mmCIF file of C-alpha atoms in Angstrom:
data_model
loop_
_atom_site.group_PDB
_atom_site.id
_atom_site.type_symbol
_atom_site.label_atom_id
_atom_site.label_comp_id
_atom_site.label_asym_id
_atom_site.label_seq_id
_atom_site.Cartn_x
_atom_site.Cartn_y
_atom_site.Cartn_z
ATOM 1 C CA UNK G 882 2.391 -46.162 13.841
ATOM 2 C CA UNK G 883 0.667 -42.934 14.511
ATOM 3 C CA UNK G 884 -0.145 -40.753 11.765
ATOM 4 C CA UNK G 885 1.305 -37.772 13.611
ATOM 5 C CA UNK G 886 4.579 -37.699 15.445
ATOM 6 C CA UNK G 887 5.921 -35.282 17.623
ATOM 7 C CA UNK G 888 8.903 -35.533 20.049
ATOM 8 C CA UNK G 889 7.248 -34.469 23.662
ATOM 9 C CA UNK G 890 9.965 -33.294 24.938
ATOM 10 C CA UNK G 891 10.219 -32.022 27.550
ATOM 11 C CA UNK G 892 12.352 -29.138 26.245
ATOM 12 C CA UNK G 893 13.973 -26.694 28.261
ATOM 13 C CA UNK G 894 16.208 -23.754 26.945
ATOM 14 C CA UNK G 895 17.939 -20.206 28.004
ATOM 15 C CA UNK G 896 15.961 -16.870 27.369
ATOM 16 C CA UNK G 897 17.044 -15.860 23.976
ATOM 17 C CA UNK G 898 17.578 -19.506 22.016
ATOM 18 C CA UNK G 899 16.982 -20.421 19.155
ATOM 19 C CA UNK G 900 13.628 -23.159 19.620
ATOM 20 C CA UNK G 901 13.148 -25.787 16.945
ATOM 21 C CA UNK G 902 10.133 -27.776 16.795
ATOM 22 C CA UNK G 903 9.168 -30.659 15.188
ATOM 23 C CA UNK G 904 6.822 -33.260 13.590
ATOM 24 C CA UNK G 905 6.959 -35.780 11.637
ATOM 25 C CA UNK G 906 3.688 -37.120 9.610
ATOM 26 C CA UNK G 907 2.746 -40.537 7.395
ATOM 27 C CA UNK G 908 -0.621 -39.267 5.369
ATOM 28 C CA UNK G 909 -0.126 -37.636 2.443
ATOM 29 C CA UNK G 910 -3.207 -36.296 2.010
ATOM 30 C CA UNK G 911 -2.551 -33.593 4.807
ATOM 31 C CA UNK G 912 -2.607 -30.595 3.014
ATOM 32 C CA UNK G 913 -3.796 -27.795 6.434
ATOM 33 C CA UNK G 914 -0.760 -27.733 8.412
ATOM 34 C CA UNK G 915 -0.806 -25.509 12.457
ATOM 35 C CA UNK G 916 0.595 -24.901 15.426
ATOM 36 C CA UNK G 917 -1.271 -24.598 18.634
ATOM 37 C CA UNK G 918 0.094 -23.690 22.140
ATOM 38 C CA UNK G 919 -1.252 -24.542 25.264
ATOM 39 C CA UNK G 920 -0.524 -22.813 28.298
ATOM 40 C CA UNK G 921 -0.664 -25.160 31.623
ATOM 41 C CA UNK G 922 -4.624 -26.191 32.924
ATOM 42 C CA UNK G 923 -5.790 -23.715 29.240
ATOM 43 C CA UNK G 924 -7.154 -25.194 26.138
ATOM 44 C CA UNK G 925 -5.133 -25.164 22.930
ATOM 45 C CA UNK G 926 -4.821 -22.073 21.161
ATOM 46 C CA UNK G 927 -4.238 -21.746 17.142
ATOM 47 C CA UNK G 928 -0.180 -20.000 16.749
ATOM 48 C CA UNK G 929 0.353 -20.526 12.731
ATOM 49 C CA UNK G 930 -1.128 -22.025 10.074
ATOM 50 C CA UNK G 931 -0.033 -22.946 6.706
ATOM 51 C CA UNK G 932 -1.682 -24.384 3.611
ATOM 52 C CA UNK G 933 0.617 -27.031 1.640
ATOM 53 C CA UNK G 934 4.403 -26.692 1.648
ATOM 54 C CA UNK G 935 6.653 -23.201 2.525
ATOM 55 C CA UNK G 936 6.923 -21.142 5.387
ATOM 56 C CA UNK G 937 5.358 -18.646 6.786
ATOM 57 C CA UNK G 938 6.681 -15.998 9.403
ATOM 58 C CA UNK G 939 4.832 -14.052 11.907
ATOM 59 C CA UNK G 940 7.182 -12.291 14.503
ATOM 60 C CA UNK G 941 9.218 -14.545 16.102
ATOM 61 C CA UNK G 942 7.960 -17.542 15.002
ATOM 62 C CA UNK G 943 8.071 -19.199 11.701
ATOM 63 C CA UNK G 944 6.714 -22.296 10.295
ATOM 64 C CA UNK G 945 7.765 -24.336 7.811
ATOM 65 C CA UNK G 946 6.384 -27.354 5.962
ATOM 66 C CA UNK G 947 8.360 -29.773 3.653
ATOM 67 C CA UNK G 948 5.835 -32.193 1.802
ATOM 68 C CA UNK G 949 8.101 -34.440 0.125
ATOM 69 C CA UNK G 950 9.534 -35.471 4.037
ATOM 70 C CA UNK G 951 7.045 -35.311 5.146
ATOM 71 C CA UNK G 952 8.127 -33.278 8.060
ATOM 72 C CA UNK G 953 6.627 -29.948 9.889
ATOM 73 C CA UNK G 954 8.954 -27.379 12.073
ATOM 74 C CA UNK G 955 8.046 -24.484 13.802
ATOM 75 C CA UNK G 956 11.467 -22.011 15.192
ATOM 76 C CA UNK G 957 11.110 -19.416 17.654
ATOM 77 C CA UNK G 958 13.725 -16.892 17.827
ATOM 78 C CA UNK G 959 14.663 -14.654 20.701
ATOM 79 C CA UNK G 960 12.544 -17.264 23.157
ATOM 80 C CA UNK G 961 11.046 -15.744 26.155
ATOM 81 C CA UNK G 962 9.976 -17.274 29.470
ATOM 82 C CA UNK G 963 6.049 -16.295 28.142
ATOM 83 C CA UNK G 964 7.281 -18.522 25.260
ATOM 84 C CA UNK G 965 6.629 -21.256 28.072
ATOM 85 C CA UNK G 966 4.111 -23.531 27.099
ATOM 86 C CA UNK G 967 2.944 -27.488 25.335
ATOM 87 C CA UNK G 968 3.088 -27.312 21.451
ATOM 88 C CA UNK G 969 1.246 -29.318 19.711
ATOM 89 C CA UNK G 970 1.501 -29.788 15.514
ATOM 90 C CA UNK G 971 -2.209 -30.531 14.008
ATOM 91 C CA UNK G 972 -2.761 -31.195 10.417
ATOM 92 C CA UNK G 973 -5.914 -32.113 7.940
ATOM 93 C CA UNK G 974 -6.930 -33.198 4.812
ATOM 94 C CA UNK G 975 -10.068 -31.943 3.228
ATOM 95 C CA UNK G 976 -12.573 -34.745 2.611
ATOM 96 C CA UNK G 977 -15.664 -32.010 2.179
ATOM 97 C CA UNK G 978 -15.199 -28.351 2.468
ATOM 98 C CA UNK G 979 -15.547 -27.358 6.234
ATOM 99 C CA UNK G 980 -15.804 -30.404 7.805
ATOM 100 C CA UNK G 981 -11.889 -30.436 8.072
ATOM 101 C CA UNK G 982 -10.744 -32.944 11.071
ATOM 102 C CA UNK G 983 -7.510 -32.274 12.991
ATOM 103 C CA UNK G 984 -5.189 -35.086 13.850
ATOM 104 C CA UNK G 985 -2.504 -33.827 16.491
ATOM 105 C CA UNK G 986 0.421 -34.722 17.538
ATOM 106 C CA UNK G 987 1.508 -35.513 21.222
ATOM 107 C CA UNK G 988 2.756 -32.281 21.944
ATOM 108 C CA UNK G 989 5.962 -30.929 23.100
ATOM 109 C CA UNK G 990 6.555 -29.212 26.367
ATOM 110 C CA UNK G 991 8.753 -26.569 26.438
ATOM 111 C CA UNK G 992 10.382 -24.346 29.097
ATOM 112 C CA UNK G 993 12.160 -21.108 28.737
ATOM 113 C CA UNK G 994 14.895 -20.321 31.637
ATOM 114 C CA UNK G 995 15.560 -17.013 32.336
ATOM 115 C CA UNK X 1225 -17.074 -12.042 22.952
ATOM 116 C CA UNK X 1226 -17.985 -15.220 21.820
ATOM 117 C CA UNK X 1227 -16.730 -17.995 24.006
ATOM 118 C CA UNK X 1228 -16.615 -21.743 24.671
ATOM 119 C CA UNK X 1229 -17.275 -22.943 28.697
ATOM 120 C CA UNK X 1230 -16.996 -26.601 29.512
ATOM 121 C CA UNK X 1231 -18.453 -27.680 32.806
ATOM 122 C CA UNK X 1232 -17.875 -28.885 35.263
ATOM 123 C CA UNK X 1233 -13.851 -27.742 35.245
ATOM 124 C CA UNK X 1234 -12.927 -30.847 37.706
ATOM 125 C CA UNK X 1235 -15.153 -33.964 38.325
ATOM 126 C CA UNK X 1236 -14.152 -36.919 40.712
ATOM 127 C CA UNK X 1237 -16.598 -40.437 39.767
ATOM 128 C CA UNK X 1238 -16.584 -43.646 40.600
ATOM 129 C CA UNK X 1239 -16.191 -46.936 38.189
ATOM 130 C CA UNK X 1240 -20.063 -47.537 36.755
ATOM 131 C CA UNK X 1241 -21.504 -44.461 37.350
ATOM 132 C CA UNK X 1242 -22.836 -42.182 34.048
ATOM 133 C CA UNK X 1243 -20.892 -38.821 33.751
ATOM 134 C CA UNK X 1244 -21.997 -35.799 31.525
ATOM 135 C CA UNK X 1245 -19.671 -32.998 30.791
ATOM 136 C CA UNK X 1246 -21.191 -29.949 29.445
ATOM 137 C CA UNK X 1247 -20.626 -28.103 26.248
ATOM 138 C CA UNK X 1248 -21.456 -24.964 25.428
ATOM 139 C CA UNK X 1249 -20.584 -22.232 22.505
ATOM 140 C CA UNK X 1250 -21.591 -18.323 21.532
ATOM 141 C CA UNK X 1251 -19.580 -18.666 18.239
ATOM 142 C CA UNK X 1252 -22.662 -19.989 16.402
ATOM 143 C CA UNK X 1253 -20.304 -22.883 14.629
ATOM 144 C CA UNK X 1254 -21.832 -25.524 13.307
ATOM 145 C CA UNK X 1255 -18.805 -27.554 13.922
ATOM 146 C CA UNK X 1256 -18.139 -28.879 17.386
ATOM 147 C CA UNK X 1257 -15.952 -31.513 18.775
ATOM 148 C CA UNK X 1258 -15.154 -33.274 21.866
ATOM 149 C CA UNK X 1259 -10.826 -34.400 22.323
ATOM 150 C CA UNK X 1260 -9.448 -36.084 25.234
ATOM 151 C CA UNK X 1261 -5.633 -35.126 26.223
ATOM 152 C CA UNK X 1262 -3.801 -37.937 27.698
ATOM 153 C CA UNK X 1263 0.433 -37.858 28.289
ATOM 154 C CA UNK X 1264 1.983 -39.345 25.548
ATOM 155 C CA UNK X 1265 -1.230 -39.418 23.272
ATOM 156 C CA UNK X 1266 -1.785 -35.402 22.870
ATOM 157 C CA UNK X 1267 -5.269 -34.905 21.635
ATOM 158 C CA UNK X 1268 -7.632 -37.352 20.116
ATOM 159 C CA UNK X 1269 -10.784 -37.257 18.757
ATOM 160 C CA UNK X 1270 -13.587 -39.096 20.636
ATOM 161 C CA UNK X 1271 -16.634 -37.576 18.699
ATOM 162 C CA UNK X 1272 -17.619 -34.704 16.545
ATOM 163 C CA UNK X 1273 -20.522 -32.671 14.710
ATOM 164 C CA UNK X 1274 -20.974 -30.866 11.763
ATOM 165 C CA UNK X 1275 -24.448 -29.437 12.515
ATOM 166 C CA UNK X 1276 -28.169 -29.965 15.081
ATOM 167 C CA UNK X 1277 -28.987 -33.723 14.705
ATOM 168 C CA UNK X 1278 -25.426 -34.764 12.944
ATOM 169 C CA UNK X 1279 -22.825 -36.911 15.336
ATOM 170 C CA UNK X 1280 -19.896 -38.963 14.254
ATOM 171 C CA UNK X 1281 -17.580 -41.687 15.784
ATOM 172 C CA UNK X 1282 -13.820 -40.666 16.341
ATOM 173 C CA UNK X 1283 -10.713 -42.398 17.065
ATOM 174 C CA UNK X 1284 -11.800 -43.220 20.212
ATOM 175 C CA UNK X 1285 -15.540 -43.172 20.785
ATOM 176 C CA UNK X 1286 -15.925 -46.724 22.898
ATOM 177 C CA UNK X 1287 -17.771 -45.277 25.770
ATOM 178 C CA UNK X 1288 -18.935 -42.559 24.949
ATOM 179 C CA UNK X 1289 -22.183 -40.525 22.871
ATOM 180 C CA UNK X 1290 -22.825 -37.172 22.210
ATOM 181 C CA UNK X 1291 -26.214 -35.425 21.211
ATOM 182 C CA UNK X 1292 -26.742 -32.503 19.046
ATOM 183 C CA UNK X 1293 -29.891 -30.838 19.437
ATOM 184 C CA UNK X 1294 -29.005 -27.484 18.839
ATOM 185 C CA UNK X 1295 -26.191 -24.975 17.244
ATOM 186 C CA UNK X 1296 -25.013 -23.995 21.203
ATOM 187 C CA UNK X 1297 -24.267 -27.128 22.706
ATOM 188 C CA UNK X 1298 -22.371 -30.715 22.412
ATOM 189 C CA UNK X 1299 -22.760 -32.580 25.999
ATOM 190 C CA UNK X 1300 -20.503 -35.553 25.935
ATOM 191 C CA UNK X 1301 -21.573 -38.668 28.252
ATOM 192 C CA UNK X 1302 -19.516 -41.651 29.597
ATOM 193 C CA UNK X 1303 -22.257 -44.136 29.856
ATOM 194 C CA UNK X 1304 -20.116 -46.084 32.616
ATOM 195 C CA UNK X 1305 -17.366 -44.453 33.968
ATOM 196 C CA UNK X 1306 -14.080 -46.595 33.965
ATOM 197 C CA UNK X 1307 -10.152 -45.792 34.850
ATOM 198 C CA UNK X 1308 -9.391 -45.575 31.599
ATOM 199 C CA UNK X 1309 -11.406 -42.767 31.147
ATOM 200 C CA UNK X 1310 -9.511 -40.655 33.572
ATOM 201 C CA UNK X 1311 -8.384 -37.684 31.413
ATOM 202 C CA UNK X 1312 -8.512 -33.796 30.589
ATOM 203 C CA UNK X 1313 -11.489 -33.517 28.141
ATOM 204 C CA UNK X 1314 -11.670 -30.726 25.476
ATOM 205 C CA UNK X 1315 -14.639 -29.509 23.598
ATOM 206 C CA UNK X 1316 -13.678 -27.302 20.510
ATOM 207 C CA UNK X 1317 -15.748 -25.763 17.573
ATOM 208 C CA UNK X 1318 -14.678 -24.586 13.729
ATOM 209 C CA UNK X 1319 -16.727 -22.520 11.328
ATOM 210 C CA UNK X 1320 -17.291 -24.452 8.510
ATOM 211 C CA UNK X 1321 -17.189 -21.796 6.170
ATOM 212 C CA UNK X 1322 -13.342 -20.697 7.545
ATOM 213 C CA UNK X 1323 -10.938 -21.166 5.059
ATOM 214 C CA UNK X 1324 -8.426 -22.648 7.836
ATOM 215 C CA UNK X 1325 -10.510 -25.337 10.139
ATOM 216 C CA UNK X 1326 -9.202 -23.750 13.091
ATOM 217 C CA UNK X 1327 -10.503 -24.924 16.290
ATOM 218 C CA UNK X 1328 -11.481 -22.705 18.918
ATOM 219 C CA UNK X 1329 -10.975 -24.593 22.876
ATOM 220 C CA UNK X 1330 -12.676 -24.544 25.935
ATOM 221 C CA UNK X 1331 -10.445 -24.948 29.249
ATOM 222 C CA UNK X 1332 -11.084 -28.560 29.512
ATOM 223 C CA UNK X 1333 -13.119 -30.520 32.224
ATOM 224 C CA UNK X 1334 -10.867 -32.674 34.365
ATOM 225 C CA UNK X 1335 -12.303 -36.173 35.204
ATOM 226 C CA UNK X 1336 -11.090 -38.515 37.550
ATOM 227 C CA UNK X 1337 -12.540 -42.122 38.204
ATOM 228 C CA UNK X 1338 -12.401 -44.181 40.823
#
């Protein structure tokens, strides 16, 4: 079983939707919770971040994290085709203080219609 | 502005032969790492390094070594290219001393082998 699951979709919606995403994760320990999206043939960029369980909202998007299940979302609101991209849920534990290691997950790939 | 560059961007090889993809950052992190992206896999870690000198095993490091010998560069080396190793490879650095662990990405080297 991976530590990190994420549906990969692919995922395709009308401009304007409502987007859910979602992982699922077994290690307990993760306490760094993000979202990175990665436009086709670019690397992965950094879209939220949150530390331990809540959300957090910036614009559009808003992340949540729910320790007990274990389980990660991220929602878009008003998608736009720009909006079209691969998500990918990462997450870490600290063992020592800044030598944090990401585990992702396989990334979902979604497509906004206009 | 500080950047990341991976080269070369696309690489054809043939089975047996030693390939070295290039590394190279202007953030001045001491944290670098090198990910391959697979479908159906999303990221994983094949090695990493927290400073000049310092390299560690990842998930997947059967293959491959890195060297660190200074703050600027991580070249990752297949020591004998094989099909398996056909993949989008991503080298990525952190700042030890940011509170998140976010990774910064270059645009990935693709290599195919023959």
């Amino acid at each position: 079983q991976k530590e990190v699951e994420q549906d990969p979709g692919p995922l395709s919606v009308p401009e304007g939707a409502i987007v859910s995403l979602n992982c699922t994760y077994s290690n307990s320990a993760f306490q760094y919770f993000m979202w990175y999206r990665q436009y086709s043939r670019k690397g992965p960029e950094l879209l939220m971040y949150t530390y331990s369980s809540g959300n957090k909202e910036d614009g559009r998007f808003t992340a949540q994290v729910d320790k007990s299940s274990k389980y990660i979302s991220l929602f878009i609101r008003d998608s736009q085709p720009s909006d079209s991209a691969t998500y990918l849920c990462a997450m870490s534990a600290v063992e020592v203080v800044g030598a944090q290691k990401l585990v992702f997950g396989q990334g979902t790939r979604l497509t906004i219609n206009p | 502005d500080a950047e990341i560059t991976q080269s070369p961007r696309h690489k054809i090889t043939e089975t047996g032969r030693q390939v070295t993809l290039a590394c190279h950052q202007t953030w001045n992190h001491n944290n670098m790492f090198w990910y391959r992206q697979d479908l159906g896999h999303g990221l994983r870690l094949i090695h990493y390094s927290y400073g000049v000198q310092d390299t560690n095993k990842g998930e997947v490091s059967d293959g491959y070594s890195v060297s660190r010998s200074n703050t600027e560069d991580l070249p990752l080396t297949l020591e004998s290219a094989a099909s398996s190793q056909t993949s989008v490879y991503f080298c990525a650095s952190s700042d030890p001393s940011g509170s998140t662990g976010e990774l910064f990405f270059g645009e990935g080297s693709r290599l195919t082998v023959l």
